[in-house]
Coordinates of C-alpha atoms in Angstrom, one line a residue:
X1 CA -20.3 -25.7 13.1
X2 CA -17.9 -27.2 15.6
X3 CA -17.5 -26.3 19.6
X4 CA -14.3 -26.9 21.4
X5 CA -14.2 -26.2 25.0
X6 CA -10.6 -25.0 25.1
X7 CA -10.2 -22.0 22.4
X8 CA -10.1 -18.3 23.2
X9 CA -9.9 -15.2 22.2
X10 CA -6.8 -13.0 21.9
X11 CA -7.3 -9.1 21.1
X12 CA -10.7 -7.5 21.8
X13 CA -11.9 -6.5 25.0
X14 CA -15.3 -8.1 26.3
X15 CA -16.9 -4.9 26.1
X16 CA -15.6 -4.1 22.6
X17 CA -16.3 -7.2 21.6
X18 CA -19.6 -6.8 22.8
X19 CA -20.6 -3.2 20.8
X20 CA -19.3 -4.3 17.7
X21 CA -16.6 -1.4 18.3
X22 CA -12.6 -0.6 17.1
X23 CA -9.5 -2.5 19.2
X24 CA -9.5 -1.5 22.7
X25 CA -6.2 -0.2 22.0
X26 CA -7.2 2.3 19.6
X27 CA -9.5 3.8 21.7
X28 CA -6.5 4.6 24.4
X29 CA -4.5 5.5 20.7
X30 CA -1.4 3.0 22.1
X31 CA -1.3 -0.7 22.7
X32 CA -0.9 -2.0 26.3
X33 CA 2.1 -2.7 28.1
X34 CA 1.7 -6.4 28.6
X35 CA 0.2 -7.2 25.1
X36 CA -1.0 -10.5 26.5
X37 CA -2.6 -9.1 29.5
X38 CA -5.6 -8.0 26.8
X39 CA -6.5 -11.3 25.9
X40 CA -9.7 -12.2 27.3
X41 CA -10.0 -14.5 30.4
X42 CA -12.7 -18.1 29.6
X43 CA -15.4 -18.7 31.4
X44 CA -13.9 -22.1 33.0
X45 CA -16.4 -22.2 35.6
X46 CA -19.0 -22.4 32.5
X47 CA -17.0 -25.4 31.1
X48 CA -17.2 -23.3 27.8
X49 CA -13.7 -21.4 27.0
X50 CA -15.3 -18.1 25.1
X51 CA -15.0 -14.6 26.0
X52 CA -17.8 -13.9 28.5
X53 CA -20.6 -12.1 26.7
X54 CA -19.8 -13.4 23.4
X55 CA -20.7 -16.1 21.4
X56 CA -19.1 -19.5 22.3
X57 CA -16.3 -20.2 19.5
X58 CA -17.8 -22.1 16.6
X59 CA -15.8 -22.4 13.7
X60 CA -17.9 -21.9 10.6
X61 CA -14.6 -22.7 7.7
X62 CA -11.7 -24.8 8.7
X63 CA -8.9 -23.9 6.0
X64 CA -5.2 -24.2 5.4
X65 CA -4.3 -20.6 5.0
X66 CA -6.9 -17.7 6.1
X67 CA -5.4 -14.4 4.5
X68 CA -6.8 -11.2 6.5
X69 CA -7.0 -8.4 3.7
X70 CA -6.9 -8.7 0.2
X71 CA -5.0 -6.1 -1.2
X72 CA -1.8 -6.6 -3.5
X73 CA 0.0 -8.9 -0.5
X74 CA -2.6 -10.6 0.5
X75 CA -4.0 -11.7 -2.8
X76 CA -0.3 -12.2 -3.9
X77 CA -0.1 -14.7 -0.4
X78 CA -2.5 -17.2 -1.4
X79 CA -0.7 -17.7 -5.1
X80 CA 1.9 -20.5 -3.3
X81 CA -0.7 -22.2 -1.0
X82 CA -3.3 -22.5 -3.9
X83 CA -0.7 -24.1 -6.3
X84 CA 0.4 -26.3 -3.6
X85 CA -3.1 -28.0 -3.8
X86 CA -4.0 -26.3 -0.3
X87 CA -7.6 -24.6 0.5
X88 CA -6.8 -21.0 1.1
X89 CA -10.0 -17.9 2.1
X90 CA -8.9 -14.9 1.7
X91 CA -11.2 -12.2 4.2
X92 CA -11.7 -8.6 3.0
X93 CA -13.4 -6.1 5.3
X94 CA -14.8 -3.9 2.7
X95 CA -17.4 -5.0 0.9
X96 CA -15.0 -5.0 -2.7
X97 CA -12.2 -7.0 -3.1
X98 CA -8.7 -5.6 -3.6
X99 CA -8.2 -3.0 -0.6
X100 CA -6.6 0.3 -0.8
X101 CA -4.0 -1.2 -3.8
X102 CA -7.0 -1.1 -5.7
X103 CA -7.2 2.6 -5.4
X104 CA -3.5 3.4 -5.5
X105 CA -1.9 5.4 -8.6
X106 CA -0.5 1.8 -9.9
X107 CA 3.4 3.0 -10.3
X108 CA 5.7 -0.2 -9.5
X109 CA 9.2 -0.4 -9.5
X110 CA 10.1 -3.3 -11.1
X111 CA 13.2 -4.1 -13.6
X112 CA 14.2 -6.8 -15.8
X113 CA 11.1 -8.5 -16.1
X114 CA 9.8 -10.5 -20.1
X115 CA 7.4 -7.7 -20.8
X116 CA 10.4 -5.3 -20.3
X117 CA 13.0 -7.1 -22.3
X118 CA 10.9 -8.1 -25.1
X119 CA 10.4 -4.3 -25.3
X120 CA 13.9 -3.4 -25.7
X121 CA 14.2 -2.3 -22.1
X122 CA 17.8 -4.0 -21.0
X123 CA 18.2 -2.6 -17.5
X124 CA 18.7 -5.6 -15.5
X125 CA 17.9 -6.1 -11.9
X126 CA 20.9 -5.5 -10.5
X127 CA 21.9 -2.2 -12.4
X128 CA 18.6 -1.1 -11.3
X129 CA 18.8 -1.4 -7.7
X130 CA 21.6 0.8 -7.5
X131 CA 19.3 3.6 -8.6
X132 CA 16.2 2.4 -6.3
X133 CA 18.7 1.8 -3.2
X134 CA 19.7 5.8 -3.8
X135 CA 16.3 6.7 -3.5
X136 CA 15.0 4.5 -0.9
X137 CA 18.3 6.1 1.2
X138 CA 17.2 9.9 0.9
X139 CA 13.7 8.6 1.8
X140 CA 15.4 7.5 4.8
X141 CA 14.5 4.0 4.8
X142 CA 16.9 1.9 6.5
X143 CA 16.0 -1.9 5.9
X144 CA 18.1 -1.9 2.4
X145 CA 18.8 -5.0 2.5
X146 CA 15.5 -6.4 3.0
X147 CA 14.2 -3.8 0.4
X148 CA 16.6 -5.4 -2.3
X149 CA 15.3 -8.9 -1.1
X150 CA 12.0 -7.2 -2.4
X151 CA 12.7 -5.4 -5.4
X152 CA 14.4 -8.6 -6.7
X153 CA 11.7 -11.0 -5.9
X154 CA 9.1 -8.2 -7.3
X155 CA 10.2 -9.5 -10.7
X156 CA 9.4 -12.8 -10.2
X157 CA 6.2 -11.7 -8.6
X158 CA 5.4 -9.7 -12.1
X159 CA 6.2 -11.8 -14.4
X160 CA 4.3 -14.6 -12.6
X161 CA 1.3 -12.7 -12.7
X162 CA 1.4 -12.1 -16.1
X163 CA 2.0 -15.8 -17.6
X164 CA 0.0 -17.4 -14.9
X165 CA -2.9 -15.1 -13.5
X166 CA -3.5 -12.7 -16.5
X167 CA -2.4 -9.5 -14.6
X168 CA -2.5 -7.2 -17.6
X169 CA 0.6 -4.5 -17.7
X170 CA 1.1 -1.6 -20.0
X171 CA 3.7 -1.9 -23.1
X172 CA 6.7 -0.7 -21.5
X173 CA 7.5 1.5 -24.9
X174 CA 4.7 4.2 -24.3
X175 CA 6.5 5.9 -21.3
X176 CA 10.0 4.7 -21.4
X177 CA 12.8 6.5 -23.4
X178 CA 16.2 5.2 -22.5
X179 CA 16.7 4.9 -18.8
X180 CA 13.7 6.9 -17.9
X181 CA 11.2 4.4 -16.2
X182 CA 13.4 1.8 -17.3
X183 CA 12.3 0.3 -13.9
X184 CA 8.7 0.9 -13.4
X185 CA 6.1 -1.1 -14.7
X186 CA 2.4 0.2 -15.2
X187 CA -1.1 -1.6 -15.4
X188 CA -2.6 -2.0 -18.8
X189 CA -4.2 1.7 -18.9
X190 CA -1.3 3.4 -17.3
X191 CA -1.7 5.1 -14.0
X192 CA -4.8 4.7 -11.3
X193 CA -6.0 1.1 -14.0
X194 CA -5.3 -1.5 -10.8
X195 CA -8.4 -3.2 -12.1
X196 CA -5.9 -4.2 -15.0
X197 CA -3.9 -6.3 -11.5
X198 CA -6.1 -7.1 -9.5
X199 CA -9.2 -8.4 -10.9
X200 CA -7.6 -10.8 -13.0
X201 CA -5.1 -11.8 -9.9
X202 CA -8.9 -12.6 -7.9
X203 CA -10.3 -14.5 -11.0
X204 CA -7.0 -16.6 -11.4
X205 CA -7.3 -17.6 -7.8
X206 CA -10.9 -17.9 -8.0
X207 CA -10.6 -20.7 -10.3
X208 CA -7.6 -22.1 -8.6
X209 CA -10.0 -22.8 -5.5
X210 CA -9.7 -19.5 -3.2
X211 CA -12.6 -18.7 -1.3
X212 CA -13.5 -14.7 -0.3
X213 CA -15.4 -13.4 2.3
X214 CA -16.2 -9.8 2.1
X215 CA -17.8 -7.1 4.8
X216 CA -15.8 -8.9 7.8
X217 CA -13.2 -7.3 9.5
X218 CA -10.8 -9.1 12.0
X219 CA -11.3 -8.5 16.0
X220 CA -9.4 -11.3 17.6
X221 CA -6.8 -14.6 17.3
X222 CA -8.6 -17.7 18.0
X223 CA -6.0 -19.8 20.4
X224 CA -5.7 -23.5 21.0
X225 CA -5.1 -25.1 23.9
X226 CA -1.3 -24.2 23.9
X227 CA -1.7 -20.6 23.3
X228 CA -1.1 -21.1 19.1
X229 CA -3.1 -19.3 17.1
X230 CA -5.7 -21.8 15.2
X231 CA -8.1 -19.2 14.0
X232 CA -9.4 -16.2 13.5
X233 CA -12.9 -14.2 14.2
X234 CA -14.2 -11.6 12.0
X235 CA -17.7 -9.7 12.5
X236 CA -19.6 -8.8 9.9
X237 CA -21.0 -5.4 9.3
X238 CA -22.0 -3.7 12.7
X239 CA -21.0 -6.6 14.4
X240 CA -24.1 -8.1 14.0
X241 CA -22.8 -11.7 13.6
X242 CA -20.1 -13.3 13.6
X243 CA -17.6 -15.7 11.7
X244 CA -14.9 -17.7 13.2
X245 CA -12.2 -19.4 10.8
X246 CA -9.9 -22.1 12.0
X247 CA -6.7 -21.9 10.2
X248 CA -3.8 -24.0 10.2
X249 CA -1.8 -20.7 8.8
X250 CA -3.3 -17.1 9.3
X251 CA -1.2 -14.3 7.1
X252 CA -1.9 -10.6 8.3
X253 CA -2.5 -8.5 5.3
X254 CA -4.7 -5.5 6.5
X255 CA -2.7 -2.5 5.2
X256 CA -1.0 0.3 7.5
X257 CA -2.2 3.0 10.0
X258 CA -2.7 5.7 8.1
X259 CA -6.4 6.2 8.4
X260 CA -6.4 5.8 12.3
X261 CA -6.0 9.0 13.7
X262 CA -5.2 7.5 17.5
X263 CA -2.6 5.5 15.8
X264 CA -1.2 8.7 13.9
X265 CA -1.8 10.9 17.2
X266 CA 0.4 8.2 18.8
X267 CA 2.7 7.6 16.5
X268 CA 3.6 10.2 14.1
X269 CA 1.5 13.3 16.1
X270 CA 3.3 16.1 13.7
X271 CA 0.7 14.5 10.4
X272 CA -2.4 14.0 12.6
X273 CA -3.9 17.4 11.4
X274 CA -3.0 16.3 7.7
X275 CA -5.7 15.0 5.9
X276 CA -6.1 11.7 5.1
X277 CA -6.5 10.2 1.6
X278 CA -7.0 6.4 3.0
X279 CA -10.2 5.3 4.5
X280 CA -9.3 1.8 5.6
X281 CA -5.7 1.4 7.0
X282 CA -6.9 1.5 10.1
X283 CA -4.0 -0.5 11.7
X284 CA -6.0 -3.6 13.2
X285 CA -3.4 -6.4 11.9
X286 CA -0.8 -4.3 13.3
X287 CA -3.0 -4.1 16.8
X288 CA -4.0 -8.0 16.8
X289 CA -0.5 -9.2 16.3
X290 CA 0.7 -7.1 19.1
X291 CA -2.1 -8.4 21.4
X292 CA -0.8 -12.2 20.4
X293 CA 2.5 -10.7 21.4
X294 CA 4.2 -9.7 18.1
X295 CA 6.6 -6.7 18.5
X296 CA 5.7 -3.7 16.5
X297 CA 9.0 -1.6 15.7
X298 CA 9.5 2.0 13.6
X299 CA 5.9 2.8 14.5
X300 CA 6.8 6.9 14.7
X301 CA 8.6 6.8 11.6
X302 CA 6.8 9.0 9.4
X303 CA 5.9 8.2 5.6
X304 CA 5.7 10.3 3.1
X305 CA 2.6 12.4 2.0
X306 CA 1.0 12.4 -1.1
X307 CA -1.3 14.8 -3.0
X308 CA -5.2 14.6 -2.7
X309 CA -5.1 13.0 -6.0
X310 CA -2.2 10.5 -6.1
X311 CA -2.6 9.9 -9.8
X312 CA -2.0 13.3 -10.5
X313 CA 0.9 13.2 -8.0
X314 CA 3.0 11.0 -10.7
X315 CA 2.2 12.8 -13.8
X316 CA 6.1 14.3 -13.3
X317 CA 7.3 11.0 -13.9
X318 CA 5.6 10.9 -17.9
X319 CA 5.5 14.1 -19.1
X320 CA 6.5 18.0 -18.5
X321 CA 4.5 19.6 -15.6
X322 CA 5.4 22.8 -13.0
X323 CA 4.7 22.6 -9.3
X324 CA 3.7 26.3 -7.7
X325 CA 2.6 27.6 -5.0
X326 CA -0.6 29.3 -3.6
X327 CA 1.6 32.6 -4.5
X328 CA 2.7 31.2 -8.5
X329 CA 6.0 30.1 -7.0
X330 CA 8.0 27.3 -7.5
X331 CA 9.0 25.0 -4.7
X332 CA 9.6 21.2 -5.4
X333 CA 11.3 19.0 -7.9
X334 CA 8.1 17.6 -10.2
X335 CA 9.5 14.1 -10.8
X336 CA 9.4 13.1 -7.2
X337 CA 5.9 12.3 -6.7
X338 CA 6.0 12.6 -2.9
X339 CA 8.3 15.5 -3.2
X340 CA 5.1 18.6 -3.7
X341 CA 3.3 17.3 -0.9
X342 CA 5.9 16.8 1.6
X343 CA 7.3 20.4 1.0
X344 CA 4.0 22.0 1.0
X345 CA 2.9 20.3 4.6
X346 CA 6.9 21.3 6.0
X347 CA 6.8 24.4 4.8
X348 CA 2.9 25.3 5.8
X349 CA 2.0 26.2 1.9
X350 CA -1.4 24.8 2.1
X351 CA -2.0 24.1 -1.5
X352 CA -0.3 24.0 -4.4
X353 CA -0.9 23.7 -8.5
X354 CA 0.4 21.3 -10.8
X355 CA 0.2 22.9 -14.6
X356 CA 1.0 21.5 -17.5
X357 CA 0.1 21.5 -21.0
X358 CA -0.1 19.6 -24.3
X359 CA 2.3 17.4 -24.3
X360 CA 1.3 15.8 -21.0
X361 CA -2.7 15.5 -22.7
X362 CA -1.1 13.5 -25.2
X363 CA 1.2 11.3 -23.2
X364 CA 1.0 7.8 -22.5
X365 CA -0.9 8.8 -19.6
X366 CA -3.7 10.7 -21.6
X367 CA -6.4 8.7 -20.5
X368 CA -4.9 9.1 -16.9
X369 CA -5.1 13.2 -17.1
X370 CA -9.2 13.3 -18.6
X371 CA -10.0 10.8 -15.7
X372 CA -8.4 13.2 -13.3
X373 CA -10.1 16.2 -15.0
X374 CA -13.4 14.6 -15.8
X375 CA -13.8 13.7 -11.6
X376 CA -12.5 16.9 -10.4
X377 CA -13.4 19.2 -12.3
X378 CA -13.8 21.8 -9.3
X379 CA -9.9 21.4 -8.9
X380 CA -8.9 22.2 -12.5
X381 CA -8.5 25.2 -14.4
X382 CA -8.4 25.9 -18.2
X383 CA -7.4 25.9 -20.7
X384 CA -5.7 28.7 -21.4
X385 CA -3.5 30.4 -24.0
X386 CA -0.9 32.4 -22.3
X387 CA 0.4 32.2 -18.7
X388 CA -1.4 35.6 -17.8
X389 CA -4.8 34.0 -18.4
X390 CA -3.6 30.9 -16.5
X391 CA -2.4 33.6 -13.2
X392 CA -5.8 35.0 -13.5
X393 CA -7.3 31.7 -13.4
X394 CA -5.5 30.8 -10.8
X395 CA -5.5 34.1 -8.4
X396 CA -2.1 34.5 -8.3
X397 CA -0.3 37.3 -9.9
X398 CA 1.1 37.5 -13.1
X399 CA 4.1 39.1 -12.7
X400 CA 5.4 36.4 -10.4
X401 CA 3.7 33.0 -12.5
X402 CA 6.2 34.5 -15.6
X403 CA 8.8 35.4 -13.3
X404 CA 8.5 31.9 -11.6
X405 CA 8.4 30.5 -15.2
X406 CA 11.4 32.6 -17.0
X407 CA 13.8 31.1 -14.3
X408 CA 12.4 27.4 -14.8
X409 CA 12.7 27.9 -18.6
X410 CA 16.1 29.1 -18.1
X411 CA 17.0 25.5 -16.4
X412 CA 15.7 23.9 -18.9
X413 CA 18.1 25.6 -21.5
X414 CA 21.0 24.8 -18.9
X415 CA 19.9 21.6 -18.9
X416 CA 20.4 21.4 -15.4
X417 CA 17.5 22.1 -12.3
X418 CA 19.7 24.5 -10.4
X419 CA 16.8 25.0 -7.4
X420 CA 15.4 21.3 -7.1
X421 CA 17.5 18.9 -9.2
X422 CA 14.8 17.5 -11.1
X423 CA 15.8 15.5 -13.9
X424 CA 12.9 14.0 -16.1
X425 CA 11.3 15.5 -18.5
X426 CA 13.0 19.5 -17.8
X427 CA 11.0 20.5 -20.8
X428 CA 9.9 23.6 -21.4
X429 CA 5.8 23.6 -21.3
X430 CA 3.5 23.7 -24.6
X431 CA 0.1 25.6 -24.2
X432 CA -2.2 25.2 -24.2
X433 CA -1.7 25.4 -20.2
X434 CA -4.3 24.1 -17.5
X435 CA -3.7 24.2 -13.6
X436 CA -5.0 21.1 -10.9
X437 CA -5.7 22.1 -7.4
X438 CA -3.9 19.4 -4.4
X439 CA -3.3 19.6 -0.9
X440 CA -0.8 17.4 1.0
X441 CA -2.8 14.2 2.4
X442 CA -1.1 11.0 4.5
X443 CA -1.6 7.6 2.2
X444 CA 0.5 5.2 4.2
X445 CA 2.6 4.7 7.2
X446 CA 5.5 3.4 8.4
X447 CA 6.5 0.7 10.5
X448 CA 4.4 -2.2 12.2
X449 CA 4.7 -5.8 12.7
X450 CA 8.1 -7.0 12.5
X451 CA 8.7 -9.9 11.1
X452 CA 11.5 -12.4 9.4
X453 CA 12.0 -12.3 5.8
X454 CA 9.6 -15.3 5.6
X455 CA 6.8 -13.3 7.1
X456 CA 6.7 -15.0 10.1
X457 CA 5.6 -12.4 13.2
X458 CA 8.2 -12.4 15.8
X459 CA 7.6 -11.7 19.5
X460 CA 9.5 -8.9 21.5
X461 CA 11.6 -10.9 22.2
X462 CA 12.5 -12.0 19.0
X463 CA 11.2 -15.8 19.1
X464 CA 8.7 -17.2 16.0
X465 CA 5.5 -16.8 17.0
X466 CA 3.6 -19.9 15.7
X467 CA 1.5 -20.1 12.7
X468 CA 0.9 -16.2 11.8
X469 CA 2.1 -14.2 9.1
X470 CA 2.2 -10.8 8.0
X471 CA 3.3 -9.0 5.0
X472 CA 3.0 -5.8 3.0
X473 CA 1.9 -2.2 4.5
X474 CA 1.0 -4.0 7.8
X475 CA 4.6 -5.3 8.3
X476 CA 7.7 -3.1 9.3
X477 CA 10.0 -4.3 6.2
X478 CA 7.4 -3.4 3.5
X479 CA 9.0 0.0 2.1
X480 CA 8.6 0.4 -1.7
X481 CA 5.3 0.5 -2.2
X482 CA 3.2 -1.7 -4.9
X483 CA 5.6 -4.0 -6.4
X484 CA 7.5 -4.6 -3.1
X485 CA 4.4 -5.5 -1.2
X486 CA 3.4 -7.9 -3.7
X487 CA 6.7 -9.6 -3.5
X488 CA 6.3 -9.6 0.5
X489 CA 3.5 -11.8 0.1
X490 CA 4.3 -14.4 -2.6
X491 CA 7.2 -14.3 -0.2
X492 CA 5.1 -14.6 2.6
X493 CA 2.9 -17.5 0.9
X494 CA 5.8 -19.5 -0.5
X495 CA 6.6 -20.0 3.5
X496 CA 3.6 -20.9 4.0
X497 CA 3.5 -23.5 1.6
X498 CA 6.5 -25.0 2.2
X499 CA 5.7 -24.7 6.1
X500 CA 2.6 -27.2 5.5
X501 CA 4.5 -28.8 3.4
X502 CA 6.8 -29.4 5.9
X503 CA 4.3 -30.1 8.7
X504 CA 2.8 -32.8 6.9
X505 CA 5.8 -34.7 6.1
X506 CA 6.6 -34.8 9.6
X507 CA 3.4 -36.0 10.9
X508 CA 3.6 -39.0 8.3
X509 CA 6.9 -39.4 9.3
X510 CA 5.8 -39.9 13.0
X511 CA 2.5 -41.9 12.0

């Protein structure tokens, strides 16, 4: 291990530092007004520049690229830097690979891609990002053109992973008919099967020459002598030791702030009594680059909610189900899988029921629905033969459950949703019926680091900040969700690439 007398710390308080604890910032729930004024002063007088009460700064890996996270961006990062011949470690701080995408329903918007056309599916790019820019409009996102920078490059980024890192996606022809999910793509197994991405993704850049490290999390920038960041130190566990990685490129991949509730109480204070179906956005990259002086923007923008269980969330978008209320009512559009949850927090419903029947049991997401079922089995009801049976399973009254379903039958024979405008699969239900129990929970965030579309953090006041990176959930221009943050960070790592690339063609320039 190496010692340098002139690197610090940037981020963590000594005494933080010191417990093994969260940021300092999150404990206040806001980030200080001076950013920099949190970096910890040396201990000059000591002749050794380290944080006082910590360890000196020994740097136990010295790599071109450290990646902080390894979810869908960060794993999609190193891609670039690893084909580019460079040594790239990748730092997790769970003790599993693959972060929170790894647990994520698995829907990605993605068109014109070879497994789609050599299915028969012709929607190009272009025709469909007219129907994604629609949506990503009512969701209020207003980035569009950053988000079509995204949704183009997310074909690239699919197809890649297919014919060079084995990512495994299902046939295209079990869930679309026409234009319906004529631009979504879904793992081998259909929904909640990210196993099918990502643990092919890790073994392809396994053998490429990535190196992991799981069970550290981030806590500070290491900074040279001009104030760059060289580095990064992680503590393992408790904080019981500690590893420092120098780093000639850093890329901040740590997910949103979902799971922080001082972040959310700060942020977004309306969802801090909502549950939380996220356990480790905890908004540290988003924390750490502030501290080095990035500029965090849209921070109180709220994201949309999602059911308890997310895969169940998208069954609307394969297959005939109802949304009702505690009471048996309708009251949200079932193809919008963001649209139940969001109405039932607004409108203070508490709970609501998906139901559906045969022909979603023997969909292309079958083996979706008997996971669901077989791992909550407190939460489902049925089956049942008639709708009366399913009320009485349910506790809600009959007379309203076939009231609520003689009106949605009548839409379907219009052919038109006259209440909620839902248009895939208005189809009538086939018993027999069964009923799953969600409640609204947050799942991502909005806003955080903001960056160019390279990735590269920019300070508040706009400049480059040197040699750090951030992409996906943790960065303000990641809206779209799966597909889009794996773009960000093949984005983000192609930068990178060419940046060292770049770098080292200069120096021999000079030499």
């Amino acid at each position: 291990m190496e010692r340098r007398s002139f690197f610090k710390l940037a981020g963590l308080s000594a005494a933080v530092l010191a417990v093994g604890g969260t940021l300092g910032a999150c404990e206040a729930g806001k980030l200080p007004d001076n950013p920099l004024a949190a970096t910890n002063k040396a201990n000059e007088t000591a002749g050794q520049s380290s944080v006082m009460g910590q360890p000196p700064i020994a740097f136990d890996a010295d790599v071109d690229v450290l990646i902080v996270g390894s979810g869908v961006a960060g794993l999609s990062a190193a891609m670039d830097p690893l084909e580019a011949k460079r040594s790239v470690m990748v730092v997790e701080k769970l003790d599993l690979l693959g972060g929170e995408s790894y647990e994520s329903n698995g829907v990605m918007r993605i068109a014109g891609t070879t497994a789609q056309q050599d299915a028969g599916v012709n929607a190009t790019v272009d025709e469909a990002w007219g129907a994604r820019k629609k949506e990503l409009s009512a969701a209020g996102d207003d980035d569009l053109d950053f988000a079509k920078t995204l949704f183009f490059a997310a074909t690239e980024w699919a197809n890649r992973l297919a014919s060079d890192y084995g990512a495994q996606f299902a046939d295209p022809k079990t869930f679309v008919d026409g234009k319906v999910n004529a631009a979504i793509m879904l793992p081998k197994n259909g929904l909640g099967d990210m196993q099918s991405i990502m643990m092919p993704l890790r073994d392809a850049l396994t053998a490429k020459g990535a190196t992991f490290s799981t069970g550290h999390r981030a806590v500070a920038f290491i900074l040279d002598e001009d104030g760059a960041a060289c580095g990064m130190r992680f503590y393992a566990g408790s904080g019981a030791s500690v590893l420092d990685v120098r780093a000639r490129r850093i890329v901040v991949a740590t997910g949103g702030f979902a799971g922080s509730q001082p972040l959310v109480h700060e942020h977004t204070p309306d969802y801090e009594r909502v549950g939380c179906y996220t356990v480790a956005s905890m908004g540290e990259g988003q924390q750490l680059c502030a501290l080095l002086g990035g500029q965090l923007v849209n921070m109180d923008k709220a994201a949309p909610l999602t059911g308890s269980l997310p895969q169940a969330t998208a069954w609307g978008l394969f297959g005939p189900t109802v949304i009702v209320d505690a009471l048996g009512k309708r009251f949200a559009r079932e193809d919008d899988a963001n649209a139940a949850a969001g109405a039932c927090f607004s409108e203070e419903r508490g709970y609501w029921w998906t139901v559906f029947g045969k022909q979603l049991t023997e969909s292309s997401q079958s083996r979706s629905v008997a996971e669901v079922a077989s791992k909550n089995a407190k939460r489902l009801i049925g089956p049942f033969d008639d709708l009366d049976e399913l009320a009485e399973g349910m506790g809600v009254s009959p007379d309203v459950l076939n009231a609520t379903f003689d009106r949605y039958n009548g839409f379907v024979k219009d052919g038109k949703d006259g209440d909620f405008g839902r248009t895939l699969f208005l189809e009538e239900l086939e018993g027999p019926y069964y009923a799953l129990k969600q409640l609204p929970q947050r799942y991502r965030s909005n806003g955080g680091v903001k960056t160019n579309q390279s990735g590269q953090v920019l300070s508040v006041v706009g400049a480059v900040i040197p040699n750090v990176y951030c992409c996906g959930a943790a960065a303000a221009s990641s809206i779209g969700g799966l597909a889009s943050n794996g773009a960000f960070g093949m984005l983000a790592g192609k930068a990178v690439a060419a940046a060292l690339d770049d770098e080292d063609a200069a120096k021999q320039a000079s030499d």
